[in-house]
Coordinates of C-alpha atoms and ligand atoms in Angstrom, one line a residue:
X29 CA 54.0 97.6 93.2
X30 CA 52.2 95.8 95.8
X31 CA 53.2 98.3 98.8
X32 CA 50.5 100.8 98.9
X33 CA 51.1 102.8 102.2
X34 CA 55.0 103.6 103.2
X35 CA 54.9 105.4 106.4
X36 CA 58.6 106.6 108.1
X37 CA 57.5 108.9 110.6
X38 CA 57.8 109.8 114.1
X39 CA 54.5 108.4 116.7
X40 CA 52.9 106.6 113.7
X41 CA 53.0 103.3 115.3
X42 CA 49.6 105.1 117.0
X43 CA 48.2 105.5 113.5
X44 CA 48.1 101.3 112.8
X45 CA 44.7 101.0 113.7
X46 CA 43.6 104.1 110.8
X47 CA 46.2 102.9 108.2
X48 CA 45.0 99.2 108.8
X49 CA 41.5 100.3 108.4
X50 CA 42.3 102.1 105.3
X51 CA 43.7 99.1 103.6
X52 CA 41.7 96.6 104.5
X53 CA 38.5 97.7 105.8
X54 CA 36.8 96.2 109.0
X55 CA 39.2 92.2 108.4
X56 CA 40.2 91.4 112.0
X57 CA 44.0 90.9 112.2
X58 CA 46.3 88.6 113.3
X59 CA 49.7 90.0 115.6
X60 CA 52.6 88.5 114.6
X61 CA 55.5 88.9 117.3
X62 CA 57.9 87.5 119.2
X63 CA 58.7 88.3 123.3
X64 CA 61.2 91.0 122.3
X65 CA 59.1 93.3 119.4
X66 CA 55.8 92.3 121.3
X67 CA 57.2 94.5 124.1
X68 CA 58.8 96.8 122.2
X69 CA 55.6 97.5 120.4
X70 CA 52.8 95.2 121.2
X71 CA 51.1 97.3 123.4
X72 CA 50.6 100.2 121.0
X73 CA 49.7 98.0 118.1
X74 CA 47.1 96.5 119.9
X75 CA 45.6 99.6 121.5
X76 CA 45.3 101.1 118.1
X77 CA 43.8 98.4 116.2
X78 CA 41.5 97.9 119.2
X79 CA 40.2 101.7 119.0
X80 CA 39.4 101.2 115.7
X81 CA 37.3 98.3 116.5
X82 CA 39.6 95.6 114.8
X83 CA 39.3 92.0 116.6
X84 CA 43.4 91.1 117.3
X85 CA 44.3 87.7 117.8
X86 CA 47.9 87.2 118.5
X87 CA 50.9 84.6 117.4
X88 CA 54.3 84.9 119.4
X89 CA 56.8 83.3 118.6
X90 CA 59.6 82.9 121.7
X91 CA 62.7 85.2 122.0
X92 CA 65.0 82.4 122.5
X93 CA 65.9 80.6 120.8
X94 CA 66.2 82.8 118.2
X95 CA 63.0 82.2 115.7
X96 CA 64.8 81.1 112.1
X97 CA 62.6 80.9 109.1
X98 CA 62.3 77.3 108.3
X99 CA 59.3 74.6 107.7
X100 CA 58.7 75.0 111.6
X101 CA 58.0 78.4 111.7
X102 CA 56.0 78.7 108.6
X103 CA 54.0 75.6 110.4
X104 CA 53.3 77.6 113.3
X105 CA 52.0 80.5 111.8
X106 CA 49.7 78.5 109.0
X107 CA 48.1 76.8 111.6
X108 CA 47.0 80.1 113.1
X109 CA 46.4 82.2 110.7
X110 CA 43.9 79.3 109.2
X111 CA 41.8 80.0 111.9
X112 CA 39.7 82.6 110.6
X113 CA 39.9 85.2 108.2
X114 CA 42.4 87.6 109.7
X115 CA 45.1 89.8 108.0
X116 CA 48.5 89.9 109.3
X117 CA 49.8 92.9 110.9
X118 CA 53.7 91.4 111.8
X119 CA 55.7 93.6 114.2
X120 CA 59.3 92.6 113.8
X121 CA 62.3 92.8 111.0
X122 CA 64.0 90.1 109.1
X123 CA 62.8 87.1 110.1
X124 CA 59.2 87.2 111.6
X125 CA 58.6 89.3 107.9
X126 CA 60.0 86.5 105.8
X127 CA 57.6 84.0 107.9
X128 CA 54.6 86.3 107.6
X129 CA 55.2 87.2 104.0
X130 CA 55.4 83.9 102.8
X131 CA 52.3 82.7 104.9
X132 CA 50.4 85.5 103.7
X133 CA 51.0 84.7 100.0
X134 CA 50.0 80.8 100.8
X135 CA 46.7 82.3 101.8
X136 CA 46.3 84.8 99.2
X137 CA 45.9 87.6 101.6
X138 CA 48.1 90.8 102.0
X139 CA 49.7 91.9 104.9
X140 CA 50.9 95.0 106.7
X141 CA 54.5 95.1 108.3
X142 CA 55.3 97.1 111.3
X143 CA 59.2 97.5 111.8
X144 CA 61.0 97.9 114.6
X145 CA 64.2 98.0 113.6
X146 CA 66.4 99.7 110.1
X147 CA 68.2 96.3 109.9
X148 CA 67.3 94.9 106.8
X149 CA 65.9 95.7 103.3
X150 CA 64.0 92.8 103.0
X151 CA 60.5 94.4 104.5
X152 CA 59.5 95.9 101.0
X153 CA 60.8 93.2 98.5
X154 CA 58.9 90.2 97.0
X155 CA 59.9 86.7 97.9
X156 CA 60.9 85.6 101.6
X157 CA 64.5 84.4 102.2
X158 CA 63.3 80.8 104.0
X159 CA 65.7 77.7 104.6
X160 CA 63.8 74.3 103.8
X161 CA 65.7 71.1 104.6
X162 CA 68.1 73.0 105.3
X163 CA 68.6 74.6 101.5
X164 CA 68.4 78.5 101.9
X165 CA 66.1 80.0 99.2
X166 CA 63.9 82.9 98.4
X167 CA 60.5 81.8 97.7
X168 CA 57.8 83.5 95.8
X169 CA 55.7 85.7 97.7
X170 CA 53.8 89.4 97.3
X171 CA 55.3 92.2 99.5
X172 CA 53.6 93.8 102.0
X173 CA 50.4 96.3 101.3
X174 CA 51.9 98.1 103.8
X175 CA 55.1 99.0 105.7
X176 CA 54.9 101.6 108.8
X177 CA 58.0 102.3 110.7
X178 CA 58.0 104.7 113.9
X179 CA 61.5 106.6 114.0
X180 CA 61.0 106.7 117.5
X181 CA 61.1 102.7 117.8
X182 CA 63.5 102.5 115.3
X183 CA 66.2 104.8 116.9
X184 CA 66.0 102.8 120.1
X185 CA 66.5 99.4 118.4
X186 CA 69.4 97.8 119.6
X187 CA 72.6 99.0 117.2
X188 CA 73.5 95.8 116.5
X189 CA 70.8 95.6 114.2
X190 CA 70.8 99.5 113.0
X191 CA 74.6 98.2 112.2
X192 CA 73.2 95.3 110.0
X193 CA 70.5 97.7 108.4
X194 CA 74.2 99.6 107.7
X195 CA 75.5 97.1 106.6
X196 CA 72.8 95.5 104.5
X197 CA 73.1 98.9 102.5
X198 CA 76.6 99.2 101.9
X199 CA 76.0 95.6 100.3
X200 CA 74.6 98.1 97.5
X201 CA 78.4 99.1 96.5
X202 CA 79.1 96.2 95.2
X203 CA 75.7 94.4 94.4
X204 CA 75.8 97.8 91.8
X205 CA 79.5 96.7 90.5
X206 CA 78.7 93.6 90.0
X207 CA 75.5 94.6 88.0
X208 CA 78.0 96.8 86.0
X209 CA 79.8 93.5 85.2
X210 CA 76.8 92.2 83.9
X211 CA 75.7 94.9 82.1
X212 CA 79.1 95.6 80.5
X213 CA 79.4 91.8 79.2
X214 CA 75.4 91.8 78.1
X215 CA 74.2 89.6 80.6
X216 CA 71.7 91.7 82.3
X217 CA 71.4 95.1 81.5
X218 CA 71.0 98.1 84.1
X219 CA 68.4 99.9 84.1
X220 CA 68.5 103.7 84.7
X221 CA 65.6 104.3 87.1
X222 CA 66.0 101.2 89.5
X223 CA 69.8 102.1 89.6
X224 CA 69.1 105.4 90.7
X225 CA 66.4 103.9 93.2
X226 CA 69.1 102.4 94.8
X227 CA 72.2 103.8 94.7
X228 CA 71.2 107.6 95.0
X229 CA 70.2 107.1 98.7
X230 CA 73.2 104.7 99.2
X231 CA 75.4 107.1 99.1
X232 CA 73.4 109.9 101.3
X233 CA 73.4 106.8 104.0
X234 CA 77.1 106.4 103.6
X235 CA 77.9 110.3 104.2
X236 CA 76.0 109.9 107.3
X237 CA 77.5 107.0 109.5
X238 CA 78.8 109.2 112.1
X239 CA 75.1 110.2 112.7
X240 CA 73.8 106.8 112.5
X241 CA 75.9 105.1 114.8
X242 CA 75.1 108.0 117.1
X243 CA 71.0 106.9 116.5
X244 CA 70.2 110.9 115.1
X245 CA 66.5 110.3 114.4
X246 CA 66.9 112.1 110.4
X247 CA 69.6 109.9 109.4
X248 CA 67.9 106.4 110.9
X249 CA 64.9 107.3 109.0
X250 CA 67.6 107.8 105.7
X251 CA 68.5 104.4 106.5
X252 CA 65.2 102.6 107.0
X253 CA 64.1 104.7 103.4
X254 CA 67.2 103.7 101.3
X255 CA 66.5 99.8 102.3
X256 CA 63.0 100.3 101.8
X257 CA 64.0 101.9 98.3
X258 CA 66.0 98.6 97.5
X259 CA 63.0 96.6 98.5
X260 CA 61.0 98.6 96.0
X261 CA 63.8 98.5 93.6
X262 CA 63.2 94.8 93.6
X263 CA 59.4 94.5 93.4
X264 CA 59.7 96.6 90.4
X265 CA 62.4 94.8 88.3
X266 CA 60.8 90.8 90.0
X267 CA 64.1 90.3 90.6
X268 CA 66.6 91.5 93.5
X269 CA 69.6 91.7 91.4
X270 CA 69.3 95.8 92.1
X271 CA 70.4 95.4 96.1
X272 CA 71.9 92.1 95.8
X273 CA 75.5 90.9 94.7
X274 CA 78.0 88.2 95.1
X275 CA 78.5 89.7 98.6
X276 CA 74.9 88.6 99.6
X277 CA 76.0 85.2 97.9
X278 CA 78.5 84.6 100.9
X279 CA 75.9 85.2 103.2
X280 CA 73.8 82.9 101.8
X281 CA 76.2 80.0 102.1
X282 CA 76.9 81.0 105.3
X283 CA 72.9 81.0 106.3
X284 CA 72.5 77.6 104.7
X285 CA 75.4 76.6 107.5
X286 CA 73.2 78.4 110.0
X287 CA 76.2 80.5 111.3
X288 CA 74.9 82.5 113.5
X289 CA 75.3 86.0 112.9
X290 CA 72.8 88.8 111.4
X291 CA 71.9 89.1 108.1
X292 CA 73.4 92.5 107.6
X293 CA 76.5 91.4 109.8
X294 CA 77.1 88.5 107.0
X295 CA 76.3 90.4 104.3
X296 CA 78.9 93.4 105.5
X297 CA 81.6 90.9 106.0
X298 CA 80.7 90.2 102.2
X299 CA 80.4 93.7 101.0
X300 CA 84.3 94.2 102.3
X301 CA 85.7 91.0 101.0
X302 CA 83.8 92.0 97.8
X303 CA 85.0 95.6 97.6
X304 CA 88.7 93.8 98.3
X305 CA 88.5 91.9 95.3
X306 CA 87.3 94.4 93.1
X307 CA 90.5 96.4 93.9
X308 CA 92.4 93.1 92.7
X309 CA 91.0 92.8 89.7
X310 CA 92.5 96.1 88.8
X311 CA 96.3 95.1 88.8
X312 CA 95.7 91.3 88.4
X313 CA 97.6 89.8 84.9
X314 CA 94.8 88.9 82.5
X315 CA 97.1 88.7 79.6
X316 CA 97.3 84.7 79.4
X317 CA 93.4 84.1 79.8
X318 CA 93.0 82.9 77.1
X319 CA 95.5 80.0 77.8
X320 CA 94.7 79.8 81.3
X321 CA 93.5 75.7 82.7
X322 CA 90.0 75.5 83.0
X323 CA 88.3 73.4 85.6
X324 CA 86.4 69.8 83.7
X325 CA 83.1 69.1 84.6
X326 CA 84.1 66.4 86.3
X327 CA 87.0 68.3 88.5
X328 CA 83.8 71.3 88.8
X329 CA 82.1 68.1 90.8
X330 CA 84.6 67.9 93.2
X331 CA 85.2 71.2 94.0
X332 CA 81.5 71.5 94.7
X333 CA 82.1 68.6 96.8
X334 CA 84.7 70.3 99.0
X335 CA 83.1 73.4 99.3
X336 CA 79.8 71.5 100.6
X337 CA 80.5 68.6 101.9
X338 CA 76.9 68.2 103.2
X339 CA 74.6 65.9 100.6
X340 CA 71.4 67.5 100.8
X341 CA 73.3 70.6 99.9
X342 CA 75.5 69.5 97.6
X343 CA 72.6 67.9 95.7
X344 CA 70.7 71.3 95.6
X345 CA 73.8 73.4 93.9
X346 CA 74.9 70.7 91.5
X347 CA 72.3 71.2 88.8
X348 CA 73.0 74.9 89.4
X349 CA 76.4 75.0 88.9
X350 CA 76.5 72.9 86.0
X351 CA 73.5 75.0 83.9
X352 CA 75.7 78.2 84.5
X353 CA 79.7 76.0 83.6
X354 CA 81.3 77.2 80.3
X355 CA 83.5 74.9 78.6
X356 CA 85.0 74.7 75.3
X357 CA 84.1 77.3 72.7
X358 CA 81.6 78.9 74.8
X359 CA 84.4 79.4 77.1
X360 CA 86.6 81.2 75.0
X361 CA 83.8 83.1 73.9
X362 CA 83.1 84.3 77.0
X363 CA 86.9 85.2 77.7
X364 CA 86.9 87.1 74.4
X365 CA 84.1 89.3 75.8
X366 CA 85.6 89.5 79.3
X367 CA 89.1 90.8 77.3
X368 CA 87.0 93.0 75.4
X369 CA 85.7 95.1 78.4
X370 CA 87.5 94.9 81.3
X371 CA 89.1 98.3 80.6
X372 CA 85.3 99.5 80.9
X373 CA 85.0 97.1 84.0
X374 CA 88.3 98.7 85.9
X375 CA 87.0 101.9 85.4
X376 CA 83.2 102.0 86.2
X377 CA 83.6 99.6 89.2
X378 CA 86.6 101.9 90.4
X379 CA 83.9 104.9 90.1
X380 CA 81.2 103.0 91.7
X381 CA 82.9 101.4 94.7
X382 CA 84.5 103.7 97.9
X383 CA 87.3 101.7 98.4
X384 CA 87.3 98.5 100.7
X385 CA 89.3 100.6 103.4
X386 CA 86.8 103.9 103.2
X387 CA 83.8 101.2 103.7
X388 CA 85.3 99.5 106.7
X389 CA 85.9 102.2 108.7
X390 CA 82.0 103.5 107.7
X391 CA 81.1 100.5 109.1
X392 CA 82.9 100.3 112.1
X393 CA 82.0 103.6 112.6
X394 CA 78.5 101.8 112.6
X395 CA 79.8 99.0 114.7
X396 CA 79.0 97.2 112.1
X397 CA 81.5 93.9 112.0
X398 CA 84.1 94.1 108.6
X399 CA 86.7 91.0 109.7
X400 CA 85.3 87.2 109.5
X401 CA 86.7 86.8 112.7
X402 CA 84.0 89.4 114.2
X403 CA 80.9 86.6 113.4
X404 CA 83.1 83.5 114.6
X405 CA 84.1 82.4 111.0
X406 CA 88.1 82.1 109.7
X407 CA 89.8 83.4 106.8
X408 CA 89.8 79.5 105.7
X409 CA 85.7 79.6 106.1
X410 CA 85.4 83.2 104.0
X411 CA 87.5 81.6 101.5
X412 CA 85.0 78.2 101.4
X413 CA 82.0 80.9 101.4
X414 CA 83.0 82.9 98.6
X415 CA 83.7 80.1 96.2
X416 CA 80.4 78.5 97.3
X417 CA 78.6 82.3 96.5
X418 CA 80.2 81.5 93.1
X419 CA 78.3 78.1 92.6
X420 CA 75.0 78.2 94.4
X421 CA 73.1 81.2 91.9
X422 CA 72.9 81.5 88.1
X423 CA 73.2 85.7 88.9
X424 CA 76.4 86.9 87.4
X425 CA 79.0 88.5 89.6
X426 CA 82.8 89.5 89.8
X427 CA 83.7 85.8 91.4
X428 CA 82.0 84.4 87.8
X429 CA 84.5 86.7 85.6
X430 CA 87.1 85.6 87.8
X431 CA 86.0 81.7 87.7
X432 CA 86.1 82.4 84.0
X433 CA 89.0 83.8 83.4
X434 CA 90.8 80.9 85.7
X435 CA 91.9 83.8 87.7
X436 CA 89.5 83.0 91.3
X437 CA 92.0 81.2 93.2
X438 CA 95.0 83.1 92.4
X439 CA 93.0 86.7 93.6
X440 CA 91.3 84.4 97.2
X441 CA 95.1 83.5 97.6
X442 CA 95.7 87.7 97.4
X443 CA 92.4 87.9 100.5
X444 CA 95.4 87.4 103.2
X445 CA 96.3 91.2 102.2
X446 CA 92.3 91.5 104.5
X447 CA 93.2 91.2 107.7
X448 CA 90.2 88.7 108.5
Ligands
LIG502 ZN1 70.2 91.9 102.3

């Protein structure tokens, strides 16, 4: 793993200067902030490195509007962090991490990550989630040498965003069913020790919502450690199918349309719609499968069409889509196998998910946001998003089986039983 120092602990935004020492020696380091985490924690940071005789040069990036990370951005922050030789020290969540992540990698160096808020499990992962013409992708990067969050900081973040750290990790429900799917039709197997990375702390977070939508100082630091585990979880395997599913898929489409709404606040909206659908696909008929119409190629193109109307996008998921259609024999193959397991399927997914009901009111108990309506989106745009979360990855989900089986539109037309 490329994280070598994880600190969760009370006051230890004091300790940056010592930790940063410790991992990189006597480098001078470069601040990476915007107006709202620079006063949070700028101060401190600075003091710190500055008694340990590290030279800080700063890069702040406005609070409004909002910083996004795209090719502006990552401009911004190349062009100071060619200056010299400096190491980043960012002190921020989501988005100022991606940024410095990815222009740390472009340099070679490593960086260290200060959060200030439990509101997203992407500080420990690999690869930074970064929209480039306007495509939303995860590009290659190393994660950070080092992650130090201050419980005290974190417990006064705003709750919005300890609600989309919530919700970011009840994503893990169903990122973990659909892994079962895959196992269970041998398309990716699970393995035992990332699993357990993941979802044993999920479910200690879940227990605790009451507590961490009242900011108790234990259970935040539960939270910021169970996304830091999924980050891990991912640096091992290279890959973030452990903390990622077709719920993060939705979010994805809905980033690339820059609605604006958290991360975690997408992603939850996901994780119900998900959890809803899984409960379908216990009583739904798939008797007549094998019969059932199956989209051409060509009629594939169109629906791609609707569901992204934009070009540039379009152009991005086409070749996607079509490496990951079935037709024809490999079709009924695949429908054999999806026959031959989905008792298995029901059953483990049924074991592994709470129940979309039990997770919204965990979330709301959060106030974490579980309707579409809650981020400005209608059941008619969820709908568009989850078909899109179908065509824009090759990772296999429960909206593939369903695609598959010729069953997706028949179990959306079921998603006005979510009151969204
Ligand atoms: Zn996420």
């Amino acid at each position: 793993m490329d994280t070598k120092i994880s600190l969760v602990e009370k006051g230890c935004i004091n300790r940056i200067g010592e930790l940063f020492t410790e991992a990189f020696n006597h480098s001078s380091a470069l601040l990476v902030s915007d107006e709202n985490t620079l006063s949070v924690g700028g101060f401190a940071v600075v003091k710190s490195l500055e008694q340990h005789k590290i030279p800080v040069r700063q890069c702040c990036f406005p609070a409004e509007p909002m910083v996004y990370a795209d090719e502006f951005s990552l401009a911004k922050l190349r062009e100071s962090l060619r200056k010299d030789r400096s190491i980043i020290v960012v002190l921020g969540s989501g988005t100022l991490n991606d940024i410095a992540k990815r222009i740390s990698f472009e340099f070679g160096r490593p960086y260290m990550v200060v959060a200030t808020a439990p509101s997203v499990d992407g500080y420990t992962s690999y690869g930074a989630a970064v929209s480039l013409n306007g495509f939303k992708q995860t590009l290659p990067c190393s994660a950070p040498y080092a992650v130090i969050a201050d419980t005290d900081i974190l417990c006064s973040s705003p709750m919005p965003m300890i609600a989309s750290g919530f919700g970011d990790c009840m994503a893990k429900f169903t990122a973990g069913a659909d892994w079962i799917v895959a196992d269970l039709l041998g398309i990716q197997p699970i393995r035992k020790d990332v699993w357990d990375m993941v979802q044993n702390p999920l479910h200690h977070v879940y227990a605790r919502c009451q507590a961490i939508g009242s900011r108790d100082p234990v259970s935040i630091g539960m939270l910021f450690d169970a996304l830091s585990a999924s980050g891990f979880a991912m640096q091992i395997m290279h890959d973030s199918r452990p903390a990622s599913g077709s719920e993060h898929l939705i979010s994805h489409v809905w980033e690339m349309e820059h609605l604006q709404a958290s991360h975690g606040f997408k992603v939850a909206i996901g994780t119900v719609a998900i959890s809803y659908l899984y409960e379908k696909l216990q009583t739904l008929d798939f008797s007549n499968i094998l019969e059932n119409k199956a989209e051409t190629w060509e009629e594939r193109e169109s629906s791609i069409r609707r569901v992204f109307p934009s070009d540039k996008i379009y152009e991005q998921v086409l070749p996607i889509a079509k490496a990951k259609f079935l037709e024809g024999k490999a079709l009924e193959e695949r429908r054999k196998a999806i026959l031959h397991v989905l008792m298995a399927i029901r059953r483990k997914c049924a074991e592994q998910l709470p129940g979309y009901r039990n997770l919204s009111q965990a979330m709301q108990t959060v106030s974490c946001p579980t309707k579409a309506l809650e981020i400005n989106a209608t059941r008619q745009d969820l709908v568009r998003a989850i078909k899109g979360a179908q065509m824009i990855r090759d990772r296999y989900t429960i909206l593939d089986l369903l695609y598959e089986a010729g069953l997706l539109d028949e179990a959306l037309s079921t998603l006005e039983g979510l009151a969204v």
